[in-house]
Amino acid sequence: MSNANLPGVVITGGSGRMGQMLISLVLASKDMKLAGIVERPGHPWVGQDLGTAMGGAPLGVLVGDDPDLVFAGASAVIDFTSPSATIAFSQAAAKAGCVHVIGTTGMTDEEIAQLAPAGKQIPIVRAGNMSLGVNLLMEVTKQVAAALDEDWDIEIVEAHHNQKVDAPSGTALMLGEAAADGRGVSLAEKSDRGRDGITGVREKGTIGFHAVRGGSVIGEHEVIFASAGERIKLTHLASDRSLFGNGALKAVLWGLQQGPGEYDMLDVLGLKS
């Protein structure tokens, strides 16, 4: 297949760490081509050739700040930005008929609900974490939670770099949802996210969250099941950020074969139970 026939992918927030990694992966891919980059208005990259902006040779791809213009003619959009930007990008993606792959974290239920109109027009694949290992961990967490009763306390501990702006991480919340689903309870009602001072004893049946921030940690997640006399620990360690990008590219190729709807990585990986 010639490059001209490959599906074109737009990367939003291309100047960030994740954006630049995604650019490299798409440029190296044999299954897709880079169709455009979107940055916020006023960003110094806007109007430049992407290669020049990144300090290299021209690539023939301009950086724009109008998603309606950049998305036009593209097949898919990969978006690891912010909740408010993602909502706007979903509307532009729906207008352009693009698959929208969303790795943005920190979205509230209300913000996620605002993606629904676009999901009726295009495939949206949204996940707090796009790695194969994490999604397998979610399924194992759900199964273990279903097998153990409330005599087993559940605690979720996550660690990330010191530039991460949301807590708990999207992945930690995904794991919490998996545990709650396994228990047949609502995470919103059972979540315990803050302990400080004289808190009293641990409330039975709650799911605790703890966030560690420091250095350049890419991502570490641990689900602890603890009862009297024994503990089970399920752990995932990310040592290379590209594993998230590779998952996003896999989601693009899968999404191109789907009809409109809202999907996640369990759908992409065929792990939906």
PDB file of C-alpha atoms in Angstrom:
ATOM      1  CA  MET A   1       0.000   0.000   0.000  1.00  0.00           C
ATOM      2  CA  SER A   2       1.391   3.425  -0.927  1.00  0.00           C
ATOM      3  CA  ASN A   3       1.628   6.147   1.675  1.00  0.00           C
ATOM      4  CA  ALA A   4      -1.098   8.050  -0.155  1.00  0.00           C
ATOM      5  CA  ASN A   5      -3.575   5.253   0.562  1.00  0.00           C
ATOM      6  CA  LEU A   6      -2.806   4.965   4.256  1.00  0.00           C
ATOM      7  CA  PRO A   7      -5.269   6.415   6.803  1.00  0.00           C
ATOM      8  CA  GLY A   8      -4.218   9.874   7.926  1.00  0.00           C
ATOM      9  CA  VAL A   9      -3.860  10.521  11.665  1.00  0.00           C
ATOM     10  CA  VAL A  10      -3.864  13.867  13.455  1.00  0.00           C
ATOM     11  CA  ILE A  11      -2.067  14.290  16.786  1.00  0.00           C
ATOM     12  CA  THR A  12      -3.372  16.923  19.204  1.00  0.00           C
ATOM     13  CA  GLY A  13      -0.998  18.634  21.627  1.00  0.00           C
ATOM     14  CA  GLY A  14       1.959  17.584  19.505  1.00  0.00           C
ATOM     15  CA  SER A  15       4.581  19.584  21.420  1.00  0.00           C
ATOM     16  CA  GLY A  16       4.122  17.691  24.693  1.00  0.00           C
ATOM     17  CA  ARG A  17       6.033  14.599  25.765  1.00  0.00           C
ATOM     18  CA  MET A  18       3.210  12.270  24.828  1.00  0.00           C
ATOM     19  CA  GLY A  19       2.478  14.196  21.635  1.00  0.00           C
ATOM     20  CA  GLN A  20       6.058  13.975  20.379  1.00  0.00           C
ATOM     21  CA  MET A  21       6.231  10.274  21.184  1.00  0.00           C
ATOM     22  CA  LEU A  22       2.982   9.685  19.254  1.00  0.00           C
ATOM     23  CA  ILE A  23       4.351  11.663  16.313  1.00  0.00           C
ATOM     24  CA  SER A  24       7.429   9.416  16.215  1.00  0.00           C
ATOM     25  CA  LEU A  25       5.313   6.253  16.352  1.00  0.00           C
ATOM     26  CA  VAL A  26       2.970   7.376  13.575  1.00  0.00           C
ATOM     27  CA  LEU A  27       5.882   8.461  11.374  1.00  0.00           C
ATOM     28  CA  ALA A  28       7.453   5.015  11.848  1.00  0.00           C
ATOM     29  CA  SER A  29       4.202   3.117  11.245  1.00  0.00           C
ATOM     30  CA  LYS A  30       3.569   1.142   8.048  1.00  0.00           C
ATOM     31  CA  ASP A  31      -0.186   1.217   8.690  1.00  0.00           C
ATOM     32  CA  MET A  32      -0.912   4.952   8.890  1.00  0.00           C
ATOM     33  CA  LYS A  33       0.506   8.342   8.007  1.00  0.00           C
ATOM     34  CA  LEU A  34       0.733  11.655   9.858  1.00  0.00           C
ATOM     35  CA  ALA A  35      -1.948  13.975   8.503  1.00  0.00           C
ATOM     36  CA  GLY A  36      -1.643  16.954  10.836  1.00  0.00           C
ATOM     37  CA  ILE A  37      -0.816  18.423  14.229  1.00  0.00           C
ATOM     38  CA  VAL A  38      -2.997  20.658  16.380  1.00  0.00           C
ATOM     39  CA  GLU A  39      -1.632  23.009  19.018  1.00  0.00           C
ATOM     40  CA  ARG A  40      -3.349  25.681  21.081  1.00  0.00           C
ATOM     41  CA  PRO A  41      -3.696  29.159  19.543  1.00  0.00           C
ATOM     42  CA  GLY A  42      -0.619  31.259  20.201  1.00  0.00           C
ATOM     43  CA  HIS A  43       1.720  28.294  20.579  1.00  0.00           C
ATOM     44  CA  PRO A  44       5.096  28.988  18.895  1.00  0.00           C
ATOM     45  CA  TRP A  45       4.786  25.855  16.742  1.00  0.00           C
ATOM     46  CA  VAL A  46       1.596  27.047  15.038  1.00  0.00           C
ATOM     47  CA  GLY A  47       2.175  27.831  11.362  1.00  0.00           C
ATOM     48  CA  GLN A  48       5.508  26.016  11.228  1.00  0.00           C
ATOM     49  CA  ASP A  49       6.405  22.789   9.493  1.00  0.00           C
ATOM     50  CA  LEU A  50       6.387  20.091  12.183  1.00  0.00           C
ATOM     51  CA  GLY A  51       9.899  18.883  11.403  1.00  0.00           C
ATOM     52  CA  THR A  52      11.281  22.411  11.657  1.00  0.00           C
ATOM     53  CA  ALA A  53       9.376  23.046  14.894  1.00  0.00           C
ATOM     54  CA  MET A  54      10.928  19.900  16.382  1.00  0.00           C
ATOM     55  CA  GLY A  55      14.407  21.035  15.359  1.00  0.00           C
ATOM     56  CA  GLY A  56      14.857  18.762  12.359  1.00  0.00           C
ATOM     57  CA  ALA A  57      14.284  18.613   8.609  1.00  0.00           C
ATOM     58  CA  PRO A  58      10.894  19.656   7.182  1.00  0.00           C
ATOM     59  CA  LEU A  59       8.282  16.892   7.111  1.00  0.00           C
ATOM     60  CA  GLY A  60       5.668  18.567   4.953  1.00  0.00           C
ATOM     61  CA  VAL A  61       3.171  18.646   7.830  1.00  0.00           C
ATOM     62  CA  LEU A  62       2.083  22.027   9.147  1.00  0.00           C
ATOM     63  CA  VAL A  63       1.094  22.671  12.753  1.00  0.00           C
ATOM     64  CA  GLY A  64      -2.336  24.284  12.983  1.00  0.00           C
ATOM     65  CA  ASP A  65      -4.559  25.667  15.713  1.00  0.00           C
ATOM     66  CA  ASP A  66      -7.982  25.141  14.090  1.00  0.00           C
ATOM     67  CA  PRO A  67      -9.129  21.530  14.569  1.00  0.00           C
ATOM     68  CA  ASP A  68     -11.903  21.908  11.981  1.00  0.00           C
ATOM     69  CA  LEU A  69      -9.296  22.674   9.321  1.00  0.00           C
ATOM     70  CA  VAL A  70      -6.666  20.156  10.459  1.00  0.00           C
ATOM     71  CA  PHE A  71      -9.131  17.268  10.941  1.00  0.00           C
ATOM     72  CA  ALA A  72     -10.693  17.747   7.498  1.00  0.00           C
ATOM     73  CA  GLY A  73      -9.720  14.816   5.308  1.00  0.00           C
ATOM     74  CA  ALA A  74      -8.072  12.868   8.143  1.00  0.00           C
ATOM     75  CA  SER A  75      -9.208   9.389   9.188  1.00  0.00           C
ATOM     76  CA  ALA A  76      -8.451   9.543  12.905  1.00  0.00           C
ATOM     77  CA  VAL A  77      -7.396  11.801  15.775  1.00  0.00           C
ATOM     78  CA  ILE A  78      -5.232  10.728  18.714  1.00  0.00           C
ATOM     79  CA  ASP A  79      -5.843  12.965  21.695  1.00  0.00           C
ATOM     80  CA  PHE A  80      -3.928  13.002  25.007  1.00  0.00           C
ATOM     81  CA  THR A  81      -4.692  16.568  26.100  1.00  0.00           C
ATOM     82  CA  SER A  82      -7.052  18.040  28.713  1.00  0.00           C
ATOM     83  CA  PRO A  83     -10.734  17.369  29.422  1.00  0.00           C
ATOM     84  CA  SER A  84     -12.009  20.681  28.040  1.00  0.00           C
ATOM     85  CA  ALA A  85      -9.862  20.380  24.900  1.00  0.00           C
ATOM     86  CA  THR A  86     -10.930  16.762  24.388  1.00  0.00           C
ATOM     87  CA  ILE A  87     -14.617  17.705  24.469  1.00  0.00           C
ATOM     88  CA  ALA A  88     -14.026  20.345  21.786  1.00  0.00           C
ATOM     89  CA  PHE A  89     -11.932  17.917  19.728  1.00  0.00           C
ATOM     90  CA  SER A  90     -14.728  15.324  19.882  1.00  0.00           C
ATOM     91  CA  GLN A  91     -17.099  17.803  18.283  1.00  0.00           C
ATOM     92  CA  ALA A  92     -14.583  18.634  15.545  1.00  0.00           C
ATOM     93  CA  ALA A  93     -13.841  14.932  14.979  1.00  0.00           C
ATOM     94  CA  ALA A  94     -17.555  14.199  14.592  1.00  0.00           C
ATOM     95  CA  LYS A  95     -17.858  17.017  12.066  1.00  0.00           C
ATOM     96  CA  ALA A  96     -14.914  15.611  10.075  1.00  0.00           C
ATOM     97  CA  GLY A  97     -16.003  11.965  10.419  1.00  0.00           C
ATOM     98  CA  CYS A  98     -12.757  10.951  12.182  1.00  0.00           C
ATOM     99  CA  VAL A  99     -12.220   8.137  14.653  1.00  0.00           C
ATOM    100  CA  HIS A 100     -11.415   9.826  17.988  1.00  0.00           C
ATOM    101  CA  VAL A 101      -8.926   7.950  20.191  1.00  0.00           C
ATOM    102  CA  ILE A 102      -8.822   9.562  23.642  1.00  0.00           C
ATOM    103  CA  GLY A 103      -6.109   8.983  26.231  1.00  0.00           C
ATOM    104  CA  THR A 104      -6.923  12.136  28.195  1.00  0.00           C
ATOM    105  CA  THR A 105      -7.179  11.521  31.942  1.00  0.00           C
ATOM    106  CA  GLY A 106      -8.879  13.430  34.753  1.00  0.00           C
ATOM    107  CA  MET A 107     -12.271  13.632  33.017  1.00  0.00           C
ATOM    108  CA  THR A 108     -15.301  13.845  35.300  1.00  0.00           C
ATOM    109  CA  ASP A 109     -18.485  11.891  34.652  1.00  0.00           C
ATOM    110  CA  GLU A 110     -20.090  15.114  33.454  1.00  0.00           C
ATOM    111  CA  GLU A 111     -17.265  15.753  30.999  1.00  0.00           C
ATOM    112  CA  ILE A 112     -17.362  12.179  29.716  1.00  0.00           C
ATOM    113  CA  ALA A 113     -21.113  12.563  29.165  1.00  0.00           C
ATOM    114  CA  GLN A 114     -20.385  15.476  26.825  1.00  0.00           C
ATOM    115  CA  LEU A 115     -18.678  13.041  24.427  1.00  0.00           C
ATOM    116  CA  ALA A 116     -21.956  11.186  23.848  1.00  0.00           C
ATOM    117  CA  PRO A 117     -23.246  13.342  20.954  1.00  0.00           C
ATOM    118  CA  ALA A 118     -20.035  12.720  18.988  1.00  0.00           C
ATOM    119  CA  GLY A 119     -20.189   9.018  19.837  1.00  0.00           C
ATOM    120  CA  LYS A 120     -23.473   8.809  17.960  1.00  0.00           C
ATOM    121  CA  GLN A 121     -21.692   9.933  14.789  1.00  0.00           C
ATOM    122  CA  ILE A 122     -18.190   8.456  15.000  1.00  0.00           C
ATOM    123  CA  PRO A 123     -16.270   5.702  16.811  1.00  0.00           C
ATOM    124  CA  ILE A 124     -14.734   7.037  20.048  1.00  0.00           C
ATOM    125  CA  VAL A 125     -12.170   4.872  21.838  1.00  0.00           C
ATOM    126  CA  ARG A 126     -11.477   6.300  25.298  1.00  0.00           C
ATOM    127  CA  ALA A 127      -9.301   4.762  27.989  1.00  0.00           C
ATOM    128  CA  GLY A 128      -7.462   6.031  31.039  1.00  0.00           C
ATOM    129  CA  ASN A 129      -4.659   3.682  30.044  1.00  0.00           C
ATOM    130  CA  MET A 130      -4.047   2.060  26.665  1.00  0.00           C
ATOM    131  CA  SER A 131      -1.496  -0.578  27.625  1.00  0.00           C
ATOM    132  CA  LEU A 132      -2.257  -4.267  27.152  1.00  0.00           C
ATOM    133  CA  GLY A 133      -0.850  -5.108  30.591  1.00  0.00           C
ATOM    134  CA  VAL A 134      -3.018  -2.610  32.438  1.00  0.00           C
ATOM    135  CA  ASN A 135      -6.171  -3.765  30.701  1.00  0.00           C
ATOM    136  CA  LEU A 136      -5.364  -7.363  31.593  1.00  0.00           C
ATOM    137  CA  LEU A 137      -4.784  -6.181  35.178  1.00  0.00           C
ATOM    138  CA  MET A 138      -8.259  -4.635  35.149  1.00  0.00           C
ATOM    139  CA  GLU A 139      -9.825  -7.963  34.226  1.00  0.00           C
ATOM    140  CA  VAL A 140      -7.833  -9.828  36.893  1.00  0.00           C
ATOM    141  CA  THR A 141      -8.760  -7.189  39.485  1.00  0.00           C
ATOM    142  CA  LYS A 142     -12.431  -7.596  38.652  1.00  0.00           C
ATOM    143  CA  GLN A 143     -12.229 -11.373  38.970  1.00  0.00           C
ATOM    144  CA  VAL A 144     -10.342 -11.294  42.273  1.00  0.00           C
ATOM    145  CA  ALA A 145     -12.739  -8.713  43.725  1.00  0.00           C
ATOM    146  CA  ALA A 146     -15.668 -10.895  42.706  1.00  0.00           C
ATOM    147  CA  ALA A 147     -14.121 -13.914  44.418  1.00  0.00           C
ATOM    148  CA  LEU A 148     -13.349 -12.177  47.730  1.00  0.00           C
ATOM    149  CA  ASP A 149     -15.897 -10.743  50.166  1.00  0.00           C
ATOM    150  CA  GLU A 150     -15.751  -7.520  52.197  1.00  0.00           C
ATOM    151  CA  ASP A 151     -13.451  -9.140  54.755  1.00  0.00           C
ATOM    152  CA  TRP A 152     -10.803  -8.313  52.151  1.00  0.00           C
ATOM    153  CA  ASP A 153      -9.990  -4.605  52.051  1.00  0.00           C
ATOM    154  CA  ILE A 154      -9.084  -3.133  48.658  1.00  0.00           C
ATOM    155  CA  GLU A 155      -6.440  -0.423  48.328  1.00  0.00           C
ATOM    156  CA  ILE A 156      -5.110   1.053  45.071  1.00  0.00           C
ATOM    157  CA  VAL A 157      -1.704   2.755  45.102  1.00  0.00           C
ATOM    158  CA  GLU A 158      -0.396   4.647  42.057  1.00  0.00           C
ATOM    159  CA  ALA A 159       2.818   6.556  41.370  1.00  0.00           C
ATOM    160  CA  HIS A 160       3.593   9.045  38.579  1.00  0.00           C
ATOM    161  CA  HIS A 161       6.041  11.804  37.672  1.00  0.00           C
ATOM    162  CA  ASN A 162       5.923  15.172  39.413  1.00  0.00           C
ATOM    163  CA  GLN A 163       4.344  16.949  36.428  1.00  0.00           C
ATOM    164  CA  LYS A 164       1.101  14.943  36.455  1.00  0.00           C
ATOM    165  CA  VAL A 165      -1.812  17.260  37.250  1.00  0.00           C
ATOM    166  CA  ASP A 166      -4.624  14.839  38.144  1.00  0.00           C
ATOM    167  CA  ALA A 167      -5.012  12.367  41.000  1.00  0.00           C
ATOM    168  CA  PRO A 168      -5.935   9.585  41.352  1.00  0.00           C
ATOM    169  CA  SER A 169      -4.680   8.648  37.921  1.00  0.00           C
ATOM    170  CA  GLY A 170      -7.130   7.599  35.248  1.00  0.00           C
ATOM    171  CA  THR A 171      -5.673   4.095  35.442  1.00  0.00           C
ATOM    172  CA  ALA A 172      -6.191   3.931  39.221  1.00  0.00           C
ATOM    173  CA  LEU A 173      -9.816   4.919  38.726  1.00  0.00           C
ATOM    174  CA  MET A 174     -10.188   2.259  36.020  1.00  0.00           C
ATOM    175  CA  LEU A 175      -8.841  -0.319  38.460  1.00  0.00           C
ATOM    176  CA  GLY A 176     -11.200   0.992  41.125  1.00  0.00           C
ATOM    177  CA  GLU A 177     -14.133   0.642  38.738  1.00  0.00           C
ATOM    178  CA  ALA A 178     -13.036  -2.913  37.933  1.00  0.00           C
ATOM    179  CA  ALA A 179     -12.883  -3.790  41.643  1.00  0.00           C
ATOM    180  CA  ALA A 180     -16.255  -2.177  42.311  1.00  0.00           C
ATOM    181  CA  ASP A 181     -17.762  -3.971  39.328  1.00  0.00           C
ATOM    182  CA  GLY A 182     -16.438  -7.274  40.628  1.00  0.00           C
ATOM    183  CA  ARG A 183     -17.999  -6.553  44.011  1.00  0.00           C
ATOM    184  CA  GLY A 184     -21.256  -5.409  42.449  1.00  0.00           C
ATOM    185  CA  VAL A 185     -21.087  -1.979  44.099  1.00  0.00           C
ATOM    186  CA  SER A 186     -20.817   1.664  42.989  1.00  0.00           C
ATOM    187  CA  LEU A 187     -17.299   3.115  43.098  1.00  0.00           C
ATOM    188  CA  ALA A 188     -18.777   6.574  43.676  1.00  0.00           C
ATOM    189  CA  GLU A 189     -20.340   5.295  46.914  1.00  0.00           C
ATOM    190  CA  LYS A 190     -17.396   3.158  48.069  1.00  0.00           C
ATOM    191  CA  SER A 191     -14.398   5.282  47.062  1.00  0.00           C
ATOM    192  CA  ASP A 192     -12.124   6.538  49.875  1.00  0.00           C
ATOM    193  CA  ARG A 193      -9.658   9.074  48.500  1.00  0.00           C
ATOM    194  CA  GLY A 194      -8.490  11.070  51.498  1.00  0.00           C
ATOM    195  CA  ARG A 195      -7.166  10.132  54.917  1.00  0.00           C
ATOM    196  CA  ASP A 196      -5.644  12.760  57.150  1.00  0.00           C
ATOM    197  CA  GLY A 197      -5.672  13.168  60.905  1.00  0.00           C
ATOM    198  CA  ILE A 198      -7.878  11.101  63.182  1.00  0.00           C
ATOM    199  CA  THR A 199      -9.974   9.343  60.575  1.00  0.00           C
ATOM    200  CA  GLY A 200     -11.307   6.496  62.650  1.00  0.00           C
ATOM    201  CA  VAL A 201     -11.073   2.849  61.619  1.00  0.00           C
ATOM    202  CA  ARG A 202     -11.232   1.853  57.983  1.00  0.00           C
ATOM    203  CA  GLU A 203     -14.816   1.580  56.765  1.00  0.00           C
ATOM    204  CA  LYS A 204     -15.564  -1.971  55.674  1.00  0.00           C
ATOM    205  CA  GLY A 205     -16.168  -2.426  51.954  1.00  0.00           C
ATOM    206  CA  THR A 206     -14.523   0.809  50.804  1.00  0.00           C
ATOM    207  CA  ILE A 207     -11.939   1.033  48.022  1.00  0.00           C
ATOM    208  CA  GLY A 208      -8.994   3.218  49.002  1.00  0.00           C
ATOM    209  CA  PHE A 209      -6.819   5.315  46.675  1.00  0.00           C
ATOM    210  CA  HIS A 210      -3.323   6.681  47.252  1.00  0.00           C
ATOM    211  CA  ALA A 211      -1.341   8.878  44.833  1.00  0.00           C
ATOM    212  CA  VAL A 212       2.454   9.227  44.842  1.00  0.00           C
ATOM    213  CA  ARG A 213       4.069  11.997  42.764  1.00  0.00           C
ATOM    214  CA  GLY A 214       7.798  12.324  42.205  1.00  0.00           C
ATOM    215  CA  GLY A 215      10.664  12.461  39.750  1.00  0.00           C
ATOM    216  CA  SER A 216      10.148  10.937  36.327  1.00  0.00           C
ATOM    217  CA  VAL A 217       8.047   7.887  37.236  1.00  0.00           C
ATOM    218  CA  ILE A 218       6.118   6.887  34.094  1.00  0.00           C
ATOM    219  CA  GLY A 219       3.449   4.891  35.873  1.00  0.00           C
ATOM    220  CA  GLU A 220       3.145   2.296  38.633  1.00  0.00           C
ATOM    221  CA  HIS A 221      -0.126   0.767  39.842  1.00  0.00           C
ATOM    222  CA  GLU A 222      -0.759  -1.723  42.612  1.00  0.00           C
ATOM    223  CA  VAL A 223      -4.053  -3.249  43.725  1.00  0.00           C
ATOM    224  CA  ILE A 224      -3.861  -4.650  47.263  1.00  0.00           C
ATOM    225  CA  PHE A 225      -6.396  -7.106  48.671  1.00  0.00           C
ATOM    226  CA  ALA A 226      -5.782  -7.416  52.430  1.00  0.00           C
ATOM    227  CA  SER A 227      -7.500  -9.583  55.003  1.00  0.00           C
ATOM    228  CA  ALA A 228      -6.597 -10.836  58.456  1.00  0.00           C
ATOM    229  CA  GLY A 229      -3.287 -12.604  58.054  1.00  0.00           C
ATOM    230  CA  GLU A 230      -2.770 -12.413  54.288  1.00  0.00           C
ATOM    231  CA  ARG A 231      -2.480 -10.034  51.316  1.00  0.00           C
ATOM    232  CA  ILE A 232      -2.704 -10.319  47.553  1.00  0.00           C
ATOM    233  CA  LYS A 233      -0.869  -7.696  45.448  1.00  0.00           C
ATOM    234  CA  LEU A 234      -1.467  -7.171  41.733  1.00  0.00           C
ATOM    235  CA  THR A 235       1.108  -4.836  40.168  1.00  0.00           C
ATOM    236  CA  HIS A 236       1.805  -3.177  36.821  1.00  0.00           C
ATOM    237  CA  LEU A 237       4.985  -1.151  36.171  1.00  0.00           C
ATOM    238  CA  ALA A 238       5.412   0.993  33.049  1.00  0.00           C
ATOM    239  CA  SER A 239       9.027   1.649  32.072  1.00  0.00           C
ATOM    240  CA  ASP A 240       8.510   3.004  28.553  1.00  0.00           C
ATOM    241  CA  ARG A 241       5.912   5.612  27.593  1.00  0.00           C
ATOM    242  CA  SER A 242       5.688   4.174  24.083  1.00  0.00           C
ATOM    243  CA  LEU A 243       3.536   1.304  25.358  1.00  0.00           C
ATOM    244  CA  PHE A 244       0.672   3.809  25.728  1.00  0.00           C
ATOM    245  CA  GLY A 245       1.290   5.150  22.228  1.00  0.00           C
ATOM    246  CA  ASN A 246       1.373   1.693  20.688  1.00  0.00           C
ATOM    247  CA  GLY A 247      -1.985   1.009  22.317  1.00  0.00           C
ATOM    248  CA  ALA A 248      -3.357   4.227  20.838  1.00  0.00           C
ATOM    249  CA  LEU A 249      -2.218   3.218  17.332  1.00  0.00           C
ATOM    250  CA  LYS A 250      -3.833  -0.186  17.818  1.00  0.00           C
ATOM    251  CA  ALA A 251      -7.034   1.625  18.847  1.00  0.00           C
ATOM    252  CA  VAL A 252      -6.931   3.724  15.663  1.00  0.00           C
ATOM    253  CA  LEU A 253      -6.705   0.689  13.387  1.00  0.00           C
ATOM    254  CA  TRP A 254      -9.471  -1.092  15.324  1.00  0.00           C
ATOM    255  CA  GLY A 255     -11.674   2.008  15.387  1.00  0.00           C
ATOM    256  CA  LEU A 256     -11.453   2.428  11.616  1.00  0.00           C
ATOM    257  CA  GLN A 257     -13.345  -0.867  11.314  1.00  0.00           C
ATOM    258  CA  GLN A 258     -16.151   0.099  13.719  1.00  0.00           C
ATOM    259  CA  GLY A 259     -19.406   1.973  13.470  1.00  0.00           C
ATOM    260  CA  PRO A 260     -20.315   4.959  15.660  1.00  0.00           C
ATOM    261  CA  GLY A 261     -20.213   4.336  19.393  1.00  0.00           C
ATOM    262  CA  GLU A 262     -18.187   4.750  22.576  1.00  0.00           C
ATOM    263  CA  TYR A 263     -15.588   2.042  23.139  1.00  0.00           C
ATOM    264  CA  ASP A 264     -12.617   1.326  25.379  1.00  0.00           C
ATOM    265  CA  MET A 265      -9.409  -0.726  25.208  1.00  0.00           C
ATOM    266  CA  LEU A 266     -11.151  -3.846  26.468  1.00  0.00           C
ATOM    267  CA  ASP A 267     -13.201  -3.682  23.256  1.00  0.00           C
ATOM    268  CA  VAL A 268     -10.064  -3.139  21.172  1.00  0.00           C
ATOM    269  CA  LEU A 269      -8.251  -6.047  22.800  1.00  0.00           C
ATOM    270  CA  GLY A 270     -11.260  -8.360  22.773  1.00  0.00           C
ATOM    271  CA  LEU A 271     -11.291  -8.600  26.572  1.00  0.00           C
ATOM    272  CA  LYS A 272     -14.814  -7.367  27.199  1.00  0.00           C
ATOM    273  CA  SER A 273     -16.526  -9.839  29.499  1.00  0.00           C
TER     274      SER A 273
END
